[in-house]
Amino acid sequence: MITQRDAFLDDLFFKAKSDKDIILISVDMGAPSIDKWRRQLSAQFFDLGISEQNAINFASGLARGGKKVFVYFMAVWVMRCFEQIRYSSVIANNKITILGNGVGLGYAPAGPAHETSEDVGVMKTLHGINIWSPSSSESIPYIVNECMNSSVTNYVRLERKSHSLVSYSPDSVNNNQLITKFKCDNEKGVLTILTYGFVAGVALEAGKRISKDSDTTVNVVDLQKIWPLPETLILELAEKSNGMIVLEEQSPNGGISESVSSILIRCKKLVNFNNISLPSKYIFENGTREQLLENYGLSVKDVVRLSLDAMVTN
Amino acid sequence: MPNLIKKPMTDMELERLSKSFRKDIFIFKTNSGFGHLASSLSCVEILVSLFFDSDSNFDLEHDRVIFGKGHGSPAIYPILAELGYFSRDELNNYCKPNGILRLHADYSIPGCNFVGGSLGNGIGFAAGLAVSRPWQKFVVILGDAELYEGSVWESLMFIAHHELKNLTLIVDRNKFGILGNTENGLKLEPLVGKFESFGYETYRIDGHNFSELRKCFRIESKSPKVIIADTIKGKGISYMEDKFEYHTIIPSSKEDIELGIKELS
């Protein structure tokens, strides 16, 4: 199974072969897909060494000079060069795409120096930025195109490992959001789960179980493009739902759950709401990503339980 | 439309022009009370040499100046007005709600190619421009205290490795940060040795001397070039020169303003 990172860099490689303005920058980060760039497109590939600040400044200058620039590094390093992203790229309107690899607890058990429970919160404070967090490698070609054609800076959160959720068939697509509906024949209520990234798989499994066991129709919305939020869609779903859950592998401080609840309050949509997030703390524990998610209440079992708690059945 | 053709000028004419721009800067800064006057005054000859000396090997149509030390970037405003990028009346509107000129220059101002105000970033940005537009020359004006930023040294390694000879780095070595002389705070020297060890052709000159500036700008270097321009912070105003306290202080008393204008007239 191909990783999201390799899917992205391979698709970009294919485009770059016929578009000399596409530039890839790495900061001493390797990948099988990068080897191709180094060998075959060396004029369009820059290894800057471990220098994230210079990478963003350099990328911004290239963008100003007319290049389509993609910077690849570990997702957590967006906080190391946040000032340069803000100043040289976003404020100065030098559009680049930042590929952040290894999101959420994806680097477990490496610990919080490598894991990112705050990057969404940090990056969405930037005015006018797009944030993507796909759950599946299948979405990647679409996201590559969106970034290529975007007029603003994009931050793409990528999974470093392939995982079981590499292919699924949502029932509908709303702009960038993938919606899966688990319909219940004896429907007594409707639950909407908003999610993204790795835990979308948890949401889909939980949705299936809730629908089967609890006379509830469940909409699982894989947001995919998580910023700016699809406000109209969220309000439409809230209107039709008895409960709404945000499931995310982020801290609640700054994660999208805060923003969703803010939309609901501002628009007076009084749906029962809950968020299922990582704790607001740095996790110094050994374990696989799945084990840590279970330890902190992001397992399928926990999502089923907390979702049902949030439901109000008419 | 700006006039981008340089006329031959003597050093004396360039000096007169510098004095006149210094007076403009002093007036719009003291009128508004905003910004970093002393830091703007130290780099005037560097800019005048680039923009008005027909022998300085800087093409006004294609080549670009990028400010690392964005707080000194308003020094370029009277120059851009003189070239016709905008009306001289705009100098009177500096930092006013109806004016286009701000405390830090940015790309929304005609003739500016960067966003100023965050140190350590202009050099890497310029490196990107230099790679993407090899047919143009780029000159980065770095503050000496800006060299404390680690990102500068990340970029220095990159520029030297890739031998970006269409990029010239000028350090406005006015010797002072906000809190005093750099050598009393955290030593920067020996700067020549530091840049040379990174692979730069390094020149140290009097940053107020047109002959030395011209000579440096004209050198076709074999490797990327750094010019350490020794300058005087607050240059031209006797009571401000080499006084670190004036980094953020703009003269406001009638006597100080009158004396400043008199010294620059």
Coordinates of C-alpha atoms in Angstrom, one line a residue:
Chain A
M1 CA 0.0 0.0 0.0
I2 CA 1.4 3.4 -0.9
T3 CA 1.6 6.0 1.8
Q4 CA 0.0 9.4 1.4
R5 CA 3.4 11.0 1.3
D6 CA 4.6 8.8 -1.6
A7 CA 1.3 9.1 -3.4
F8 CA 1.6 12.9 -3.2
L9 CA 5.2 13.1 -4.2
D10 CA 4.7 10.5 -7.1
D11 CA 1.8 12.4 -8.5
L12 CA 3.7 15.7 -8.2
F13 CA 6.7 14.0 -9.9
F14 CA 4.5 13.0 -12.8
K15 CA 3.3 16.6 -13.2
A16 CA 6.8 18.0 -12.7
K17 CA 8.2 16.1 -15.6
S18 CA 6.2 18.3 -18.0
D19 CA 6.2 21.4 -15.8
K20 CA 9.7 22.8 -15.1
D21 CA 8.2 25.4 -12.7
I22 CA 7.3 22.7 -10.1
I23 CA 9.9 22.6 -7.4
L24 CA 10.2 20.2 -4.5
I25 CA 12.2 21.2 -1.4
S26 CA 13.3 18.7 1.3
V27 CA 15.2 19.5 4.5
D28 CA 17.2 16.3 4.6
M29 CA 14.0 14.2 4.7
G30 CA 14.0 11.2 2.6
A31 CA 11.4 8.9 1.0
P32 CA 11.3 6.3 -1.8
S33 CA 9.4 8.8 -3.8
I34 CA 12.1 11.5 -3.2
D35 CA 14.8 9.3 -4.7
K36 CA 13.1 9.6 -8.1
W37 CA 13.2 13.4 -7.8
R38 CA 16.9 13.3 -6.9
R39 CA 17.8 11.0 -9.8
Q40 CA 15.5 12.2 -12.6
L41 CA 14.5 15.8 -11.7
S42 CA 17.5 17.0 -9.9
A43 CA 17.1 20.6 -11.3
Q44 CA 13.7 20.8 -9.7
F45 CA 14.7 19.3 -6.3
F46 CA 16.5 21.1 -3.5
D47 CA 17.8 19.4 -0.4
L48 CA 18.4 22.3 2.0
G49 CA 19.8 20.3 4.8
I50 CA 18.1 20.6 8.2
S51 CA 17.0 24.2 7.9
E52 CA 13.3 24.6 8.0
Q53 CA 13.4 28.4 8.4
N54 CA 15.5 28.9 5.3
A55 CA 13.4 26.3 3.5
I56 CA 10.3 28.4 3.9
N57 CA 12.0 31.7 3.1
F58 CA 13.7 30.2 0.0
A59 CA 10.4 28.6 -1.1
S60 CA 8.7 32.0 -0.7
G61 CA 11.3 33.7 -2.9
L62 CA 10.9 30.9 -5.5
A63 CA 7.2 31.4 -5.5
R64 CA 7.6 35.2 -5.9
G65 CA 9.8 34.3 -8.9
G66 CA 7.0 32.3 -10.5
K67 CA 7.7 28.8 -9.3
K68 CA 5.2 26.3 -7.9
V69 CA 6.9 25.3 -4.7
F70 CA 6.3 22.3 -2.4
V71 CA 8.2 22.0 0.9
Y72 CA 8.4 18.6 2.5
F73 CA 9.2 18.0 6.2
M74 CA 7.9 16.5 9.4
A75 CA 4.5 18.0 10.2
V76 CA 5.7 19.0 13.7
W77 CA 8.3 21.3 12.1
V78 CA 5.6 23.8 11.0
M79 CA 5.9 25.1 14.5
R80 CA 9.7 25.5 14.1
C81 CA 9.3 27.7 11.1
F82 CA 5.9 29.2 11.8
E83 CA 7.2 32.7 11.7
Q84 CA 8.6 32.2 8.2
I85 CA 5.4 30.6 7.0
R86 CA 3.4 33.5 8.4
Y87 CA 5.8 36.3 7.3
S88 CA 7.5 35.2 4.1
S89 CA 4.7 33.1 2.6
V90 CA 1.3 34.1 4.0
I91 CA 1.6 37.8 4.8
A92 CA 3.7 38.4 1.6
N93 CA 1.2 36.4 -0.5
N94 CA 3.9 34.0 -1.8
K95 CA 1.8 30.9 -2.3
I96 CA 3.6 27.6 -1.4
T97 CA 2.4 24.2 -0.4
I98 CA 3.8 22.7 2.8
L99 CA 3.7 18.9 3.1
G100 CA 3.7 17.9 6.8
N101 CA 4.5 14.3 7.2
G102 CA 3.6 12.1 10.2
V103 CA 0.6 13.8 11.8
G104 CA -1.2 13.2 15.0
L105 CA 0.4 10.3 16.9
G106 CA 1.8 9.0 13.6
Y107 CA 5.3 9.0 14.9
A108 CA 4.5 7.0 18.1
P109 CA 6.4 6.0 20.1
A110 CA 8.8 8.8 19.3
G111 CA 7.1 11.1 21.7
P112 CA 5.8 14.7 21.6
A113 CA 8.9 16.1 19.9
H114 CA 7.8 14.3 16.8
E115 CA 4.1 14.0 17.3
T116 CA 1.7 16.8 16.6
S117 CA -1.4 17.4 18.6
E118 CA -1.3 21.2 18.0
D119 CA -0.4 21.8 14.4
V120 CA -4.0 22.3 13.2
G121 CA -4.6 24.8 15.9
V122 CA -1.4 26.6 15.1
M123 CA -1.8 26.7 11.4
K124 CA -5.4 27.6 11.2
T125 CA -4.6 30.9 13.0
L126 CA -3.0 32.1 9.7
H127 CA -5.3 34.2 7.6
G128 CA -6.4 32.7 4.4
I129 CA -4.5 29.3 4.6
N130 CA -6.0 26.0 3.4
I131 CA -5.4 22.9 5.6
W132 CA -5.9 19.4 4.2
S133 CA -5.8 16.2 6.2
P134 CA -6.8 13.3 4.0
S135 CA -7.7 9.9 5.4
S136 CA -7.0 8.0 2.2
S137 CA -4.2 7.9 -0.4
E138 CA -6.9 7.8 -3.0
S139 CA -7.7 11.5 -2.4
I140 CA -4.2 12.6 -3.0
P141 CA -4.2 13.3 -6.7
Y142 CA -7.3 15.5 -6.2
I143 CA -5.5 17.4 -3.4
V144 CA -2.3 17.8 -5.5
N145 CA -4.4 19.4 -8.2
E146 CA -6.2 21.7 -5.6
C147 CA -2.8 22.8 -4.3
M148 CA -1.4 23.4 -7.7
N149 CA -4.4 25.6 -8.7
S150 CA -4.8 27.3 -5.3
S151 CA -4.2 31.0 -4.9
V152 CA -3.2 30.7 -1.3
T153 CA -0.7 28.8 0.8
N154 CA -1.7 25.2 1.5
Y155 CA -0.7 23.0 4.4
V156 CA -1.2 19.3 3.6
R157 CA -1.1 16.9 6.6
L158 CA 0.1 13.5 5.4
E159 CA 0.3 10.1 7.0
R160 CA 3.8 8.7 7.0
K161 CA 2.7 5.0 7.0
S162 CA 0.2 3.2 5.0
H163 CA -2.8 2.1 7.0
S164 CA -5.9 0.1 6.5
L165 CA -8.0 3.1 5.5
V166 CA -6.5 3.5 2.0
S167 CA -9.7 2.9 0.1
Y168 CA -13.3 3.4 0.8
S169 CA -16.5 4.4 -1.0
P170 CA -18.3 7.4 0.5
D171 CA -21.9 7.8 -0.5
S172 CA -21.5 11.4 -1.5
V173 CA -19.0 14.2 -2.0
N174 CA -19.7 17.7 -0.9
N175 CA -17.0 19.9 -2.4
N176 CA -14.0 18.5 -0.5
Q177 CA -15.9 16.5 2.1
L178 CA -16.5 12.7 1.8
I179 CA -19.8 11.7 3.4
T180 CA -20.7 8.1 4.4
K181 CA -24.2 7.4 5.5
F182 CA -25.0 4.4 7.7
K183 CA -28.8 4.3 7.3
C184 CA -30.9 2.7 9.9
D185 CA -34.4 1.4 8.8
N186 CA -35.9 1.9 12.2
E187 CA -34.4 5.4 12.6
K188 CA -35.0 7.0 16.0
G189 CA -32.3 9.6 15.6
V190 CA -29.5 11.0 13.5
L191 CA -25.9 11.4 14.5
T192 CA -23.2 13.3 12.6
I193 CA -19.6 12.6 13.1
L194 CA -17.1 15.1 11.7
T195 CA -13.6 13.8 11.4
Y196 CA -10.4 13.7 9.4
G197 CA -7.2 11.9 8.9
F198 CA -6.3 8.7 10.6
V199 CA -9.2 8.6 12.9
A200 CA -11.7 8.8 10.0
G201 CA -11.3 5.0 10.0
V202 CA -12.3 4.9 13.7
A203 CA -15.3 7.1 12.9
L204 CA -16.4 4.8 10.0
E205 CA -16.3 1.7 12.1
A206 CA -18.0 3.4 15.1
G207 CA -20.7 4.7 12.7
K208 CA -21.4 1.3 11.4
R209 CA -21.8 -0.2 14.9
I210 CA -24.0 2.7 16.2
S211 CA -26.3 2.3 13.2
K212 CA -26.5 -1.4 13.6
D213 CA -27.0 -1.5 17.4
S214 CA -28.8 1.7 18.3
D215 CA -31.6 2.6 15.7
T216 CA -29.6 5.6 14.7
T217 CA -28.6 6.8 11.3
V218 CA -25.0 8.0 11.3
N219 CA -23.4 10.5 8.9
V220 CA -19.6 10.2 8.9
V221 CA -18.1 13.3 7.3
D222 CA -14.5 12.9 6.4
L223 CA -13.7 16.6 6.1
Q224 CA -10.5 16.1 4.2
K225 CA -10.1 19.9 3.7
I226 CA -10.3 20.8 7.3
W227 CA -9.7 24.6 7.0
P228 CA -11.6 26.7 6.3
L229 CA -14.4 24.6 7.6
P230 CA -17.4 23.9 5.4
E231 CA -19.8 26.0 7.4
T232 CA -22.9 25.6 5.2
L233 CA -22.5 21.8 5.3
I234 CA -22.0 21.7 9.0
L235 CA -25.1 23.8 9.6
E236 CA -27.2 21.7 7.2
L237 CA -26.1 18.5 9.0
A238 CA -26.7 20.0 12.4
E239 CA -30.2 20.9 11.4
K240 CA -31.0 17.3 10.5
S241 CA -29.1 15.7 13.4
N242 CA -29.9 15.0 17.1
G243 CA -26.2 14.9 17.9
M244 CA -23.0 16.0 16.4
I245 CA -19.5 14.8 17.3
V246 CA -16.1 16.0 16.2
L247 CA -13.5 13.2 16.4
E248 CA -10.0 14.4 15.8
E249 CA -6.4 13.4 16.7
Q250 CA -5.6 16.8 18.0
S251 CA -5.8 18.7 21.2
P252 CA -9.2 20.3 21.9
N253 CA -7.3 23.6 22.3
G254 CA -7.2 24.8 18.8
G255 CA -8.5 21.7 17.1
I256 CA -11.4 22.0 14.8
S257 CA -13.9 21.0 17.5
E258 CA -13.6 24.5 19.0
S259 CA -14.4 26.0 15.6
V260 CA -17.3 23.8 14.9
S261 CA -18.9 24.5 18.3
S262 CA -18.3 28.2 17.6
I263 CA -20.2 28.0 14.3
L264 CA -23.1 26.1 16.0
I265 CA -23.4 28.7 18.8
R266 CA -23.0 31.7 16.5
C267 CA -25.7 30.3 14.2
K268 CA -27.9 29.2 17.1
K269 CA -28.0 25.5 16.0
L270 CA -28.7 23.9 19.3
V271 CA -27.7 20.4 18.5
N272 CA -26.2 18.2 21.2
F273 CA -22.4 18.4 20.6
N274 CA -19.4 16.7 21.9
N275 CA -15.7 16.5 20.9
I276 CA -13.5 13.4 21.1
S277 CA -9.9 14.6 21.0
L278 CA -6.5 13.9 22.3
P279 CA -5.8 15.4 25.8
S280 CA -4.4 18.8 26.2
K281 CA -1.0 17.4 27.4
Y282 CA 2.2 16.0 25.9
I283 CA 2.1 12.2 25.9
F284 CA 5.2 10.5 27.2
E285 CA 4.1 6.9 26.9
N286 CA 5.3 4.0 24.9
G287 CA 2.9 2.2 22.7
T288 CA 1.6 2.0 19.1
R289 CA -0.5 4.8 17.8
E290 CA -3.6 2.6 18.1
Q291 CA -2.7 1.8 21.7
L292 CA -2.3 5.4 22.6
L293 CA -5.5 6.3 20.9
E294 CA -7.2 3.7 23.0
N295 CA -5.6 4.9 26.2
Y296 CA -7.0 8.4 25.5
G297 CA -10.5 7.5 24.5
L298 CA -10.2 7.6 20.7
S299 CA -10.9 3.9 20.1
V300 CA -14.0 2.6 18.2
K301 CA -15.5 1.4 21.5
D302 CA -15.1 4.9 23.1
V303 CA -16.4 6.7 20.1
V304 CA -19.5 4.5 20.1
R305 CA -20.1 5.2 23.8
L306 CA -19.4 8.9 23.8
S307 CA -21.5 9.4 20.6
L308 CA -24.5 7.7 22.2
D309 CA -24.1 9.8 25.3
A310 CA -24.3 12.9 23.1
M311 CA -27.5 11.8 21.4
V312 CA -30.9 13.2 22.1
T313 CA -33.5 10.9 20.6
N314 CA -36.8 12.5 19.6
Chain B
M1 CA 6.0 55.6 -14.8
P2 CA 9.3 55.7 -12.9
N3 CA 12.4 57.0 -14.6
L4 CA 14.8 54.0 -14.6
I5 CA 17.7 55.5 -16.5
K6 CA 20.7 56.6 -14.5
K7 CA 22.5 59.8 -15.4
P8 CA 26.3 60.0 -14.8
M9 CA 26.9 61.7 -11.4
T10 CA 30.0 62.8 -9.6
D11 CA 30.7 61.7 -6.1
M12 CA 29.9 65.2 -4.9
E13 CA 26.5 65.1 -6.6
L14 CA 25.8 61.7 -5.0
E15 CA 26.8 63.1 -1.6
R16 CA 24.4 66.0 -2.1
L17 CA 21.6 63.7 -3.1
S18 CA 22.3 61.5 0.0
K19 CA 22.1 64.6 2.2
S20 CA 18.8 65.6 0.6
F21 CA 17.3 62.1 1.1
R22 CA 18.5 62.1 4.7
K23 CA 16.7 65.4 5.2
D24 CA 13.5 63.9 3.7
I25 CA 13.8 60.9 6.0
F26 CA 14.4 63.1 9.0
I27 CA 11.4 65.2 8.2
F28 CA 8.9 62.5 7.5
K29 CA 10.1 60.5 10.6
T30 CA 10.0 63.5 12.9
N31 CA 6.6 64.6 11.5
S32 CA 5.1 61.3 12.2
G33 CA 7.1 60.2 15.2
F34 CA 7.0 56.6 14.0
G35 CA 9.8 54.1 13.1
H36 CA 13.5 53.7 13.3
L37 CA 15.1 56.9 12.2
A38 CA 18.7 56.1 13.1
S39 CA 18.7 52.8 11.3
S40 CA 17.3 54.4 8.2
L41 CA 20.0 57.0 8.2
S42 CA 22.9 54.6 8.2
C43 CA 22.2 52.9 4.9
V44 CA 21.5 56.0 2.7
E45 CA 24.7 56.0 0.7
I46 CA 24.4 52.3 0.0
L47 CA 21.0 52.9 -1.6
V48 CA 22.1 56.0 -3.4
S49 CA 25.0 54.2 -4.8
L50 CA 22.8 51.4 -6.1
F51 CA 20.0 53.6 -7.4
F52 CA 21.8 56.7 -8.8
D53 CA 25.5 55.8 -9.4
S54 CA 25.6 54.9 -13.1
D55 CA 28.8 52.9 -12.5
S56 CA 27.5 50.8 -9.6
N57 CA 26.5 47.9 -11.9
F58 CA 22.9 47.9 -10.6
D59 CA 20.2 47.9 -13.3
L60 CA 17.1 49.8 -12.1
E61 CA 14.8 48.0 -14.5
H62 CA 15.8 44.4 -13.6
D63 CA 17.7 44.3 -10.4
R64 CA 16.1 44.4 -7.0
V65 CA 16.9 45.5 -3.4
I66 CA 15.5 43.3 -0.6
F67 CA 15.7 44.6 2.9
G68 CA 16.5 42.1 5.6
K69 CA 16.5 45.0 8.1
G70 CA 13.0 46.1 7.4
H71 CA 13.1 48.7 10.1
G72 CA 15.6 50.7 8.0
S73 CA 13.6 50.2 4.8
P74 CA 11.9 53.6 4.9
A75 CA 15.3 55.0 3.7
I76 CA 14.2 53.9 0.3
Y77 CA 11.0 56.0 0.2
P78 CA 12.5 59.3 -0.9
I79 CA 14.6 57.4 -3.5
L80 CA 11.5 55.8 -5.0
A81 CA 9.7 59.1 -5.0
E82 CA 12.7 60.7 -6.8
L83 CA 12.6 57.9 -9.4
G84 CA 8.8 58.5 -9.9
Y85 CA 7.3 55.4 -8.4
F86 CA 5.0 57.7 -6.4
S87 CA 4.6 61.3 -5.7
R88 CA 6.8 63.1 -3.2
D89 CA 3.6 64.2 -1.5
E90 CA 3.4 60.6 -0.1
L91 CA 6.4 61.3 2.1
N92 CA 4.2 63.8 4.0
N93 CA 1.7 61.0 4.5
Y94 CA 4.1 58.5 5.9
C95 CA 2.3 56.3 8.5
K96 CA -0.9 58.4 8.1
P97 CA -4.2 56.7 7.4
N98 CA -4.5 58.1 3.8
G99 CA -0.8 57.4 2.9
I100 CA 0.7 54.4 1.1
L101 CA 4.0 54.5 3.0
R102 CA 4.3 52.5 6.1
L103 CA 6.7 52.0 9.0
H104 CA 8.1 48.9 7.3
A105 CA 8.2 48.8 3.5
D106 CA 6.2 46.1 1.8
Y107 CA 5.3 44.8 -1.7
S108 CA 2.1 46.9 -1.8
I109 CA 4.3 50.0 -2.1
P110 CA 5.4 50.7 -5.7
G111 CA 9.0 49.8 -6.2
C112 CA 9.2 47.5 -3.1
N113 CA 9.7 43.8 -3.5
F114 CA 9.4 42.3 -0.1
V115 CA 7.6 42.6 3.2
G116 CA 9.7 44.2 5.9
G117 CA 9.6 43.8 9.7
S118 CA 10.8 40.4 10.6
L119 CA 14.5 40.0 10.8
G120 CA 16.5 37.1 9.3
N121 CA 14.1 36.3 6.5
G122 CA 14.9 38.6 3.6
I123 CA 18.1 36.7 2.8
G124 CA 16.4 33.3 2.3
F125 CA 13.6 35.0 0.3
A126 CA 16.2 36.7 -1.9
A127 CA 17.9 33.3 -2.4
G128 CA 14.7 31.9 -3.8
L129 CA 14.3 34.9 -6.1
A130 CA 18.0 34.6 -7.2
V131 CA 17.4 30.9 -8.2
S132 CA 14.1 31.5 -9.9
R133 CA 15.3 34.6 -11.8
P134 CA 19.0 34.0 -12.6
W135 CA 18.9 36.8 -15.2
Q136 CA 18.3 39.4 -12.4
K137 CA 20.6 40.6 -9.7
F138 CA 19.4 40.9 -6.1
V139 CA 21.0 42.9 -3.3
V140 CA 20.1 42.2 0.3
I141 CA 20.6 44.8 3.0
L142 CA 21.1 43.1 6.3
G143 CA 21.3 44.8 9.6
D144 CA 24.4 43.8 11.6
A145 CA 22.3 42.9 14.6
E146 CA 20.1 40.9 12.3
L147 CA 23.1 38.5 12.0
Y148 CA 22.1 37.1 15.4
E149 CA 19.2 35.4 13.7
G150 CA 20.0 31.7 13.1
S151 CA 18.0 31.7 9.9
V152 CA 20.5 34.1 8.3
W153 CA 23.2 31.5 8.7
E154 CA 21.0 28.7 7.3
S155 CA 20.6 30.9 4.2
L156 CA 24.3 31.8 4.1
M157 CA 25.2 28.1 3.8
F158 CA 22.7 27.6 1.1
I159 CA 23.8 30.6 -1.0
A160 CA 27.4 29.7 -0.8
H161 CA 26.8 26.1 -1.6
H162 CA 24.7 27.0 -4.7
E163 CA 27.1 29.8 -5.6
L164 CA 24.4 32.3 -6.2
K165 CA 26.5 35.0 -7.7
N166 CA 23.5 37.1 -8.7
L167 CA 23.0 37.8 -5.0
T168 CA 25.0 40.4 -3.2
L169 CA 24.8 40.7 0.6
I170 CA 25.4 44.0 2.3
V171 CA 25.8 44.2 6.0
D172 CA 24.9 47.7 7.2
R173 CA 27.5 47.5 10.0
N174 CA 26.3 50.5 12.1
K175 CA 27.5 48.6 15.2
F176 CA 24.4 48.9 17.3
G177 CA 21.4 46.9 18.3
I178 CA 18.7 48.3 20.5
L179 CA 20.6 47.8 23.7
G180 CA 24.0 49.0 22.6
N181 CA 27.2 48.1 20.8
T182 CA 27.1 44.6 19.4
E183 CA 30.6 43.9 20.7
N184 CA 29.6 44.8 24.2
G185 CA 26.5 42.6 24.0
L186 CA 27.2 39.5 22.0
K187 CA 30.3 39.7 19.8
L188 CA 29.7 39.6 16.1
E189 CA 33.4 40.1 15.1
P190 CA 35.4 38.9 13.4
L191 CA 32.8 39.2 10.7
V192 CA 35.1 39.0 7.7
G193 CA 36.6 35.8 8.9
K194 CA 33.1 34.3 9.5
F195 CA 31.8 35.1 6.0
E196 CA 35.1 34.0 4.4
S197 CA 34.9 30.7 6.2
F198 CA 31.4 30.2 4.8
G199 CA 32.8 30.6 1.3
Y200 CA 32.1 34.3 0.5
E201 CA 34.2 36.8 -1.2
T202 CA 34.1 39.4 1.6
Y203 CA 34.9 43.1 1.4
R204 CA 34.9 45.6 4.3
I205 CA 34.5 49.2 3.3
D206 CA 33.3 52.6 4.5
G207 CA 29.6 52.4 3.8
H208 CA 29.3 56.1 3.3
N209 CA 32.1 56.3 0.7
F210 CA 30.8 56.2 -2.9
S211 CA 34.1 55.3 -4.4
E212 CA 34.5 52.2 -2.2
L213 CA 30.8 51.2 -2.7
R214 CA 31.1 51.5 -6.5
K215 CA 34.3 49.5 -6.5
C216 CA 32.7 46.7 -4.6
F217 CA 29.5 46.6 -6.6
R218 CA 31.5 46.4 -9.8
I219 CA 33.6 43.4 -8.8
E220 CA 32.7 40.3 -10.7
S221 CA 33.3 37.9 -7.9
K222 CA 34.2 34.2 -8.3
S223 CA 31.9 33.3 -5.4
P224 CA 28.9 35.0 -3.7
K225 CA 29.8 38.4 -2.4
V226 CA 29.4 39.9 1.1
I227 CA 30.1 43.6 1.6
I228 CA 30.5 44.7 5.2
A229 CA 29.7 48.4 5.0
D230 CA 30.9 50.2 8.1
T231 CA 28.4 52.9 8.7
I232 CA 27.3 55.3 11.4
K233 CA 23.9 54.9 13.0
G234 CA 22.0 58.1 13.0
K235 CA 24.5 59.5 10.3
G236 CA 24.2 63.2 9.6
I237 CA 22.6 64.3 12.9
S238 CA 25.4 65.1 15.3
Y239 CA 23.5 64.4 18.5
M240 CA 22.2 61.0 17.1
E241 CA 25.4 59.6 15.6
D242 CA 26.6 56.4 17.3
K243 CA 24.0 56.8 20.1
F244 CA 22.3 53.5 20.6
E245 CA 19.5 55.2 22.5
Y246 CA 18.2 56.6 19.3
H247 CA 17.3 53.2 17.8
T248 CA 13.7 53.7 18.7
I249 CA 13.7 57.4 19.8
I250 CA 12.8 60.0 17.2
P251 CA 13.7 63.6 18.1
S252 CA 10.6 65.4 19.1
S253 CA 11.7 68.7 20.7
K254 CA 11.6 71.9 18.5
E255 CA 15.3 72.5 19.1
D256 CA 16.4 69.0 18.2
I257 CA 14.3 69.0 15.0
E258 CA 15.5 72.4 14.0
L259 CA 19.1 71.4 14.6
G260 CA 18.7 68.2 12.6
I261 CA 17.2 70.0 9.6
K262 CA 20.0 72.6 9.8
E263 CA 22.7 69.9 9.8
L264 CA 21.1 68.2 6.8
S265 CA 20.6 71.4 4.8

